[in-house]
PDB file of C-alpha atoms in Angstrom:
ATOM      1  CA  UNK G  20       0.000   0.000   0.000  1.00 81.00           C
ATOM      2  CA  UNK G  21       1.170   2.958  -1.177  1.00 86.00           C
ATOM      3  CA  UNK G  22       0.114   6.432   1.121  1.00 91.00           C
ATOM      4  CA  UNK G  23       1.293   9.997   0.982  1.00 95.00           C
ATOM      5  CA  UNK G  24       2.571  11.454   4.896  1.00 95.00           C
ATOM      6  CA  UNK G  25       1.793  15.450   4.276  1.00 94.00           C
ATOM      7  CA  UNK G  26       4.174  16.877   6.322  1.00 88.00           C
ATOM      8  CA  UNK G  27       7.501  18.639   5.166  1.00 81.00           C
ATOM      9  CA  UNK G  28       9.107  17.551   8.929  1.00 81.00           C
ATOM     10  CA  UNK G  29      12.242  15.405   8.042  1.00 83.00           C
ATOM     11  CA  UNK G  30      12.184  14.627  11.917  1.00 80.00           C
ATOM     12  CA  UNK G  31       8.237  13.078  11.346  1.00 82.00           C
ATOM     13  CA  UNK G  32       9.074  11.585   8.182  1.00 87.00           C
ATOM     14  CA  UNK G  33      11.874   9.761   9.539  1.00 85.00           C
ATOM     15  CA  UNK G  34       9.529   8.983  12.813  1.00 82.00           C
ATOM     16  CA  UNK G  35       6.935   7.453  11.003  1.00 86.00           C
ATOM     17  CA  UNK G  36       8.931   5.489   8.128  1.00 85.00           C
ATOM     18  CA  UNK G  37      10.760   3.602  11.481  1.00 83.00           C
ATOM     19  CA  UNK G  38       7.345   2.674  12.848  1.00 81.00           C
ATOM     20  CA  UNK G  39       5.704   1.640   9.804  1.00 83.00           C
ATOM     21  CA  UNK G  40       5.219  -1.842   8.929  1.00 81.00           C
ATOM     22  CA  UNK G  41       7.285  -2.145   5.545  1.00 83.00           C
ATOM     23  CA  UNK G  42       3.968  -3.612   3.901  1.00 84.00           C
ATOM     24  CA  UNK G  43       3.232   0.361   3.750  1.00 85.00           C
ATOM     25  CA  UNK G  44       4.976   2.888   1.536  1.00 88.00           C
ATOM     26  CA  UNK G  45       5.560   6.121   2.498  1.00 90.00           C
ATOM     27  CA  UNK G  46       5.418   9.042   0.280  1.00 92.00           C
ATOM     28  CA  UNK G  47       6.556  12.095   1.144  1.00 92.00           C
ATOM     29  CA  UNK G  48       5.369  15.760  -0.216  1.00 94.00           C
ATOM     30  CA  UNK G  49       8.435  16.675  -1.974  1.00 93.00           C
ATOM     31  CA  UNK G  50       7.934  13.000  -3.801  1.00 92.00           C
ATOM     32  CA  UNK G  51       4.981  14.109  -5.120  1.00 95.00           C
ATOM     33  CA  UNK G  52       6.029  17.891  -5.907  1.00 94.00           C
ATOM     34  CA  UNK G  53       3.783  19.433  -3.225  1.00 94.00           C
ATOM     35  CA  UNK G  54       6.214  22.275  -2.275  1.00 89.00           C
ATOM     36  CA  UNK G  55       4.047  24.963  -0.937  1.00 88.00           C
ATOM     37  CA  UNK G  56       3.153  25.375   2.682  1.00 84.00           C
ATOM     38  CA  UNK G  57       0.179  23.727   3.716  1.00 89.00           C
ATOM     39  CA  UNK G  58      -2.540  25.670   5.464  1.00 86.00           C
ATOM     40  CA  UNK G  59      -2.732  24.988   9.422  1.00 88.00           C
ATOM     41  CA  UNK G  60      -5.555  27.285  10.285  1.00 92.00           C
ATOM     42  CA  UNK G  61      -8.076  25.201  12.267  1.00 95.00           C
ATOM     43  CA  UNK G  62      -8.426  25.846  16.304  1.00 95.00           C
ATOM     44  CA  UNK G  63      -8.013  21.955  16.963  1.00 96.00           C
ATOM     45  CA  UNK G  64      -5.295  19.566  16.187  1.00 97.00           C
ATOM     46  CA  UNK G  65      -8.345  17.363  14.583  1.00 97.00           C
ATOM     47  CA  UNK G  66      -9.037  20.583  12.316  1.00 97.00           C
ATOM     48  CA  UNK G  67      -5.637  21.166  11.261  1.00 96.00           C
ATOM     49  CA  UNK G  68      -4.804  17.454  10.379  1.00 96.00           C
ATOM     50  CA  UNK G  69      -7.592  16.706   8.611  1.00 97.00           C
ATOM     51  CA  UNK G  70      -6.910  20.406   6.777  1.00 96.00           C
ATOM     52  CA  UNK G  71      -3.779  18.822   5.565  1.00 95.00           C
ATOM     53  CA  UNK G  72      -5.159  15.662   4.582  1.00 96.00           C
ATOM     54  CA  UNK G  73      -7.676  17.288   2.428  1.00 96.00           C
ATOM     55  CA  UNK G  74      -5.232  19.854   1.005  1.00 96.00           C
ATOM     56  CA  UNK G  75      -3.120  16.938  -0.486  1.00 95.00           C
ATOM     57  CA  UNK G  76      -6.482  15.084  -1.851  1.00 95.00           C
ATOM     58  CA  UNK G  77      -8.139  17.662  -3.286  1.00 95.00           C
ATOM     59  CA  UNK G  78      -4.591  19.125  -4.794  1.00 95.00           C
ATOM     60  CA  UNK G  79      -2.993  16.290  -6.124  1.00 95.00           C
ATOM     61  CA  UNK G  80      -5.552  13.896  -5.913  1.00 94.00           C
ATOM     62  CA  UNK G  81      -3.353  11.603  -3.663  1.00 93.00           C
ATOM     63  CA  UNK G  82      -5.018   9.016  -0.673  1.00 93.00           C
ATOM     64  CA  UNK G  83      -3.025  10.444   2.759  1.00 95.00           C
ATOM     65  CA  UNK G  84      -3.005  11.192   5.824  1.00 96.00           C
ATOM     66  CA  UNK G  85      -1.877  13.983   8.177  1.00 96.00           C
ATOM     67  CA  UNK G  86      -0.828  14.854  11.853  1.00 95.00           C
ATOM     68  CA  UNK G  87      -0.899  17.267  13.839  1.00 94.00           C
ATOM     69  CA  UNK G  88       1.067  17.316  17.326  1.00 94.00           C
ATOM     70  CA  UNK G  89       0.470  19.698  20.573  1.00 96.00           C
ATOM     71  CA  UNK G  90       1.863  20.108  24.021  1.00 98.00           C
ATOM     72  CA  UNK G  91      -0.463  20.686  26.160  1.00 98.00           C
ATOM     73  CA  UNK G  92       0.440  22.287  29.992  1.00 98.00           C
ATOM     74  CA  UNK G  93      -1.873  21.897  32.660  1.00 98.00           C
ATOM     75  CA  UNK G  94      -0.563  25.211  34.280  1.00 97.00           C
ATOM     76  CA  UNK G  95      -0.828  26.815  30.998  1.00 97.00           C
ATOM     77  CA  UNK G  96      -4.545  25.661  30.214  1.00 97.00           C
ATOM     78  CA  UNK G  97      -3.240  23.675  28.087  1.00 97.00           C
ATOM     79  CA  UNK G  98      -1.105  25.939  26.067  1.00 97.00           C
ATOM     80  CA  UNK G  99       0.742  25.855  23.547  1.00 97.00           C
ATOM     81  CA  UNK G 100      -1.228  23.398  22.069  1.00 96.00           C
ATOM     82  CA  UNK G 101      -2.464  23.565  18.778  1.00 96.00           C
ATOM     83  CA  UNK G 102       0.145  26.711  18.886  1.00 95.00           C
ATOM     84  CA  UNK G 103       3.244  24.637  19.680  1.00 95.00           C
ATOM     85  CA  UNK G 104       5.226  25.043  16.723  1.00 91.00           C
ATOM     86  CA  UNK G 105       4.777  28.616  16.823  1.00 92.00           C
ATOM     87  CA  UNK G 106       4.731  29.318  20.438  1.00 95.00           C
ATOM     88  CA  UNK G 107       7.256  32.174  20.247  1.00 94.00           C
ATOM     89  CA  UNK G 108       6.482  33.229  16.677  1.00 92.00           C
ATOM     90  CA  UNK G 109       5.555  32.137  13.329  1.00 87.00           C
ATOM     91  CA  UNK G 110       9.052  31.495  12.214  1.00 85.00           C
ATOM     92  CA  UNK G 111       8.904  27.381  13.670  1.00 84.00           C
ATOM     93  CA  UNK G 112      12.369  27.912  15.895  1.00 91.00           C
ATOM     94  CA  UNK G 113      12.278  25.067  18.077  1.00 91.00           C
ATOM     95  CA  UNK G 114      14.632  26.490  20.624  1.00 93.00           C
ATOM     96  CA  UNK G 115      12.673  30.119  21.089  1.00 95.00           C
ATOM     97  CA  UNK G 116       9.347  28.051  21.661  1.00 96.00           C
ATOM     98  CA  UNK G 117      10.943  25.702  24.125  1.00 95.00           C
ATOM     99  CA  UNK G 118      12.278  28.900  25.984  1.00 94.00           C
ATOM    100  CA  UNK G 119       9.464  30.535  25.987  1.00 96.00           C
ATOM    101  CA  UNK G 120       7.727  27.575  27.892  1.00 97.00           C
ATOM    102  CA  UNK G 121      10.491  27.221  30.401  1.00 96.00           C
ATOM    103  CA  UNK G 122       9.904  30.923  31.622  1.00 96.00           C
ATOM    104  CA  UNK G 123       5.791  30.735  31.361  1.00 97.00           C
ATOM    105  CA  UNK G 124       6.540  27.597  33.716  1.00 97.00           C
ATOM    106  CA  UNK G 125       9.041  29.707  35.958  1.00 96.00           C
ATOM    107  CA  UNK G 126       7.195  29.882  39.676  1.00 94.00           C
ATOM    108  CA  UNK G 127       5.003  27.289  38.591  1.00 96.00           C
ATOM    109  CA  UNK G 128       4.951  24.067  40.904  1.00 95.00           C
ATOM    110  CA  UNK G 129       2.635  22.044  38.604  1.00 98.00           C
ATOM    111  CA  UNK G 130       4.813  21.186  35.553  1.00 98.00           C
ATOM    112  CA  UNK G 131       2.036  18.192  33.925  1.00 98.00           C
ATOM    113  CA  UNK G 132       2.140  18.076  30.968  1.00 98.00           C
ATOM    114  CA  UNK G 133       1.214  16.113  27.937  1.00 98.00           C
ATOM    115  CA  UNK G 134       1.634  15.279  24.116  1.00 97.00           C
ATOM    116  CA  UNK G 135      -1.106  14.460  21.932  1.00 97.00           C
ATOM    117  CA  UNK G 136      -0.724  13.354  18.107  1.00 96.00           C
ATOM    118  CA  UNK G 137      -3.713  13.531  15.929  1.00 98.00           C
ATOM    119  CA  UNK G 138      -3.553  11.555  12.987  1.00 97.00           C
ATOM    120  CA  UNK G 139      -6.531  12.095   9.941  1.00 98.00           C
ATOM    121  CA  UNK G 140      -6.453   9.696   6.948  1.00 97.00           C
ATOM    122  CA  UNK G 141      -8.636  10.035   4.059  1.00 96.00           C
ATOM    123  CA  UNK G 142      -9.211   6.665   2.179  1.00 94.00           C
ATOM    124  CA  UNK G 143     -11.068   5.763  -0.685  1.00 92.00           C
ATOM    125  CA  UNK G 144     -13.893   8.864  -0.016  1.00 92.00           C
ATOM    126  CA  UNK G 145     -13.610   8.388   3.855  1.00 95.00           C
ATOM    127  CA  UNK G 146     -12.009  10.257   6.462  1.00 96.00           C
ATOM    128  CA  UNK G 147     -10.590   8.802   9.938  1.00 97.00           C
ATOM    129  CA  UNK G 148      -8.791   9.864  12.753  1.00 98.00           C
ATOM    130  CA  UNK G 149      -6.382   7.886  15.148  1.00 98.00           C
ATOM    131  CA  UNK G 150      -5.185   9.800  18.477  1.00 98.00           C
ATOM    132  CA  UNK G 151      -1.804   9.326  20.932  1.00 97.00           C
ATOM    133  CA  UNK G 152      -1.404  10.452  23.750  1.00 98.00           C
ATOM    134  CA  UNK G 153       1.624  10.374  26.248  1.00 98.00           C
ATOM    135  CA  UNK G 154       1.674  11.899  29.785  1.00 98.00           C
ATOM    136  CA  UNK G 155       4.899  13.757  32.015  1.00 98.00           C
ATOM    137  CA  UNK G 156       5.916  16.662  32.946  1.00 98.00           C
ATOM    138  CA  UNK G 157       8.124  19.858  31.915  1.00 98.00           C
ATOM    139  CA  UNK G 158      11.524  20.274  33.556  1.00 97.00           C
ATOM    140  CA  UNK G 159      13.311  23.268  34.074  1.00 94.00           C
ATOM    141  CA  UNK G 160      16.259  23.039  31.973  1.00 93.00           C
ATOM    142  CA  UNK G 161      17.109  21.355  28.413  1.00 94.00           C
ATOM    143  CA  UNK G 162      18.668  18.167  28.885  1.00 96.00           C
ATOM    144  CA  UNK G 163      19.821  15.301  25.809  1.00 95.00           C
ATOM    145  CA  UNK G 164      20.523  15.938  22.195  1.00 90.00           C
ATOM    146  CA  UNK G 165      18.386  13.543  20.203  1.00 86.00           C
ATOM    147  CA  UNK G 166      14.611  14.343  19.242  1.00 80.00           C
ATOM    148  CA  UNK G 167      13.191  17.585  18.172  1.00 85.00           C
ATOM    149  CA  UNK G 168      10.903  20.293  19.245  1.00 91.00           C
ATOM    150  CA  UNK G 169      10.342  19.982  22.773  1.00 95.00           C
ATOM    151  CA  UNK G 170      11.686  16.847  23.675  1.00 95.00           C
ATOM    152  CA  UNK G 171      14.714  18.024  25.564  1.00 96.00           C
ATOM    153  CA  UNK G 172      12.091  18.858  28.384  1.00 97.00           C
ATOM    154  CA  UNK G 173       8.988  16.951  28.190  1.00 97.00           C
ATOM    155  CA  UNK G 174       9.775  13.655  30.674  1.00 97.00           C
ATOM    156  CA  UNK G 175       7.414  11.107  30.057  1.00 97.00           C
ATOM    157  CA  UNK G 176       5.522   9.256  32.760  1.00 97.00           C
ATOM    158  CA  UNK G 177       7.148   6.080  34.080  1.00 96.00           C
ATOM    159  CA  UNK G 178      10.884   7.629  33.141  1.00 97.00           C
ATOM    160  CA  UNK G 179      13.994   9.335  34.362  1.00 96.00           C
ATOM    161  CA  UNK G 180      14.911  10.586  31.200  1.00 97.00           C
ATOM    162  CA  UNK G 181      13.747  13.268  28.487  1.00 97.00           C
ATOM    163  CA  UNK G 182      12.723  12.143  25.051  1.00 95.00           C
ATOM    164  CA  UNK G 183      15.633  13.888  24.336  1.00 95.00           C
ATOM    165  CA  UNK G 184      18.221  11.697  26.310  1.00 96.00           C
ATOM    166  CA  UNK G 185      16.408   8.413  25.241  1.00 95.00           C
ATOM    167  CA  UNK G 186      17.347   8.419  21.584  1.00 84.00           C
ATOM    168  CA  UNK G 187      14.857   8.126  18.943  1.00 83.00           C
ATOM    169  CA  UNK G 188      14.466   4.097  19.080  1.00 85.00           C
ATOM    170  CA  UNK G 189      13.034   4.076  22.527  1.00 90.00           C
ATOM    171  CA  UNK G 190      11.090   7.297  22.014  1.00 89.00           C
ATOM    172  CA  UNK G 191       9.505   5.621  18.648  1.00 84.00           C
ATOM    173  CA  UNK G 192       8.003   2.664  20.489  1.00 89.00           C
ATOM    174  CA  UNK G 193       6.274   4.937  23.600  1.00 94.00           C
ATOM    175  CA  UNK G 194       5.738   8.410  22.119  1.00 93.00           C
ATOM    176  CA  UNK G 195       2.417  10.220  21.174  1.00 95.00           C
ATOM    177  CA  UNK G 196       3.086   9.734  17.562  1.00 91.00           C
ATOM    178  CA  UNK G 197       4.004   6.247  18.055  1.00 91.00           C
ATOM    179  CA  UNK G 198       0.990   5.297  19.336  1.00 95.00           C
ATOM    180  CA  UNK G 199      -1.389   7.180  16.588  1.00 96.00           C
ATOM    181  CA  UNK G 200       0.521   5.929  14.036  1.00 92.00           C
ATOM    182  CA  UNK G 201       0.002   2.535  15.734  1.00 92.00           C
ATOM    183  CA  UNK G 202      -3.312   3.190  15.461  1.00 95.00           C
ATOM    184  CA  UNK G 203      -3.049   3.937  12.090  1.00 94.00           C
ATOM    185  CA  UNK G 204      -0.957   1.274  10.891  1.00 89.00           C
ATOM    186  CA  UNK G 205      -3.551  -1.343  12.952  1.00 90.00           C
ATOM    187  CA  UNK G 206      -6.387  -0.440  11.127  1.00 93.00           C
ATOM    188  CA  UNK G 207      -4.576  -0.384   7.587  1.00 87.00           C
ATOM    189  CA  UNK G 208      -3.476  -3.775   8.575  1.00 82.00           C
ATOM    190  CA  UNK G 209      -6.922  -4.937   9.095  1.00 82.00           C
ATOM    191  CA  UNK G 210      -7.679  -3.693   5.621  1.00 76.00           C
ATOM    192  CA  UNK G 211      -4.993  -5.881   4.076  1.00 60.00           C
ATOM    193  CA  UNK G 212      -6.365  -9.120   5.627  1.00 53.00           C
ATOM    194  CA  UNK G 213      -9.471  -8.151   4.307  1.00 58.00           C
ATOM    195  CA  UNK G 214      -8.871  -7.861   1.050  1.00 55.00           C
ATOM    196  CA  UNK G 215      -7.254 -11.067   0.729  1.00 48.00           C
TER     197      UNK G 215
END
């Protein structure tokens, strides 16, 4: 099965192609010539993945699915959010949004926190969605090297360690995205068997 990933994140793409089953092929937007920036405008991760999904579809005419991805901080009502890759600004920097949390979190004793991946497929006329979600807190400093975004500070429940000091082979089988595109990958499976 061939399926088009609509996201220009290198980090994701790689993510994803080391969770998927190799029955699946992954297809990214430059692959099909999809170079312009996809419109995130929805107030929901649901909205905005789905948004993608369709953009692809109706553009290129291409079966796909999109996610979208939010840290969400008790203390904060659950900001950033659907805002997290533009916290600090619409420029995407990684390290200005992840700075910007520390100091909203400054004072703060409750540092709960958690990641939530929203996955939206569109299939042969039909839409789905497939959700992940991983619990832990915020600390107060970076700490590791591997990962993106804002896994030097997000430490998920159950560890001692970032995502960003676990390396991306741990972090693939227990993160957020892991488990949506579990999801995912579950119920494409289940199409397979069917259709032999």
């Amino acid at each position: 099965m061939k399926l088009v990933f609509a996201t220009n994140n290198k980090h994701k793409l790689e993510e994803v192609r080391a969770i998927l089953p190799s029955t699946i092929e992954l297809v990214s937007l430059a692959e099909i010539n999809c170079r312009e920036d996809i419109p995130e405008t929805a107030e929901t991760l649901e909205g905005n993945a789905m948004q993608k999904a369709l953009f692809v579809k109706e553009h290129y005419g291409y079966d796909c699915f999109a996610d979208d991805t939010g840290l969400e901080v008790e203390a904060l009502n659950n900001a950033p959010g659907v805002y997290s890759a533009r916290y600090a600004g619409a420029e995407h920097d990684a390290k200005a949004n992840m700075l910007k949390l520390i100091r909203e979190l400054e004072g703060k004793d409750n540092r709960t926190a958690r990641f939530r991946t929203v996955i939206a497929l569109l299939l042969n006329g039909k839409e789905y969605l497939f959700e992940g979600i991983i619990n832990g807190v915020i600390i107060e400093e970076e700490r590791g090297g591997a990962g993106f975004g804002y896994d030097p500070v997000f430490i998920p429940s159950g560890y001692d360690r970032t995502f960003a000091e676990m390396g991306n082979e741990i972090k693939n089988r227990i993160s957020h995205r892991a488990l949506a595109v579990r999801k995912l990958t579950d119920f494409l499976s289940t199409l397979v068997v069917n259709k032999e």
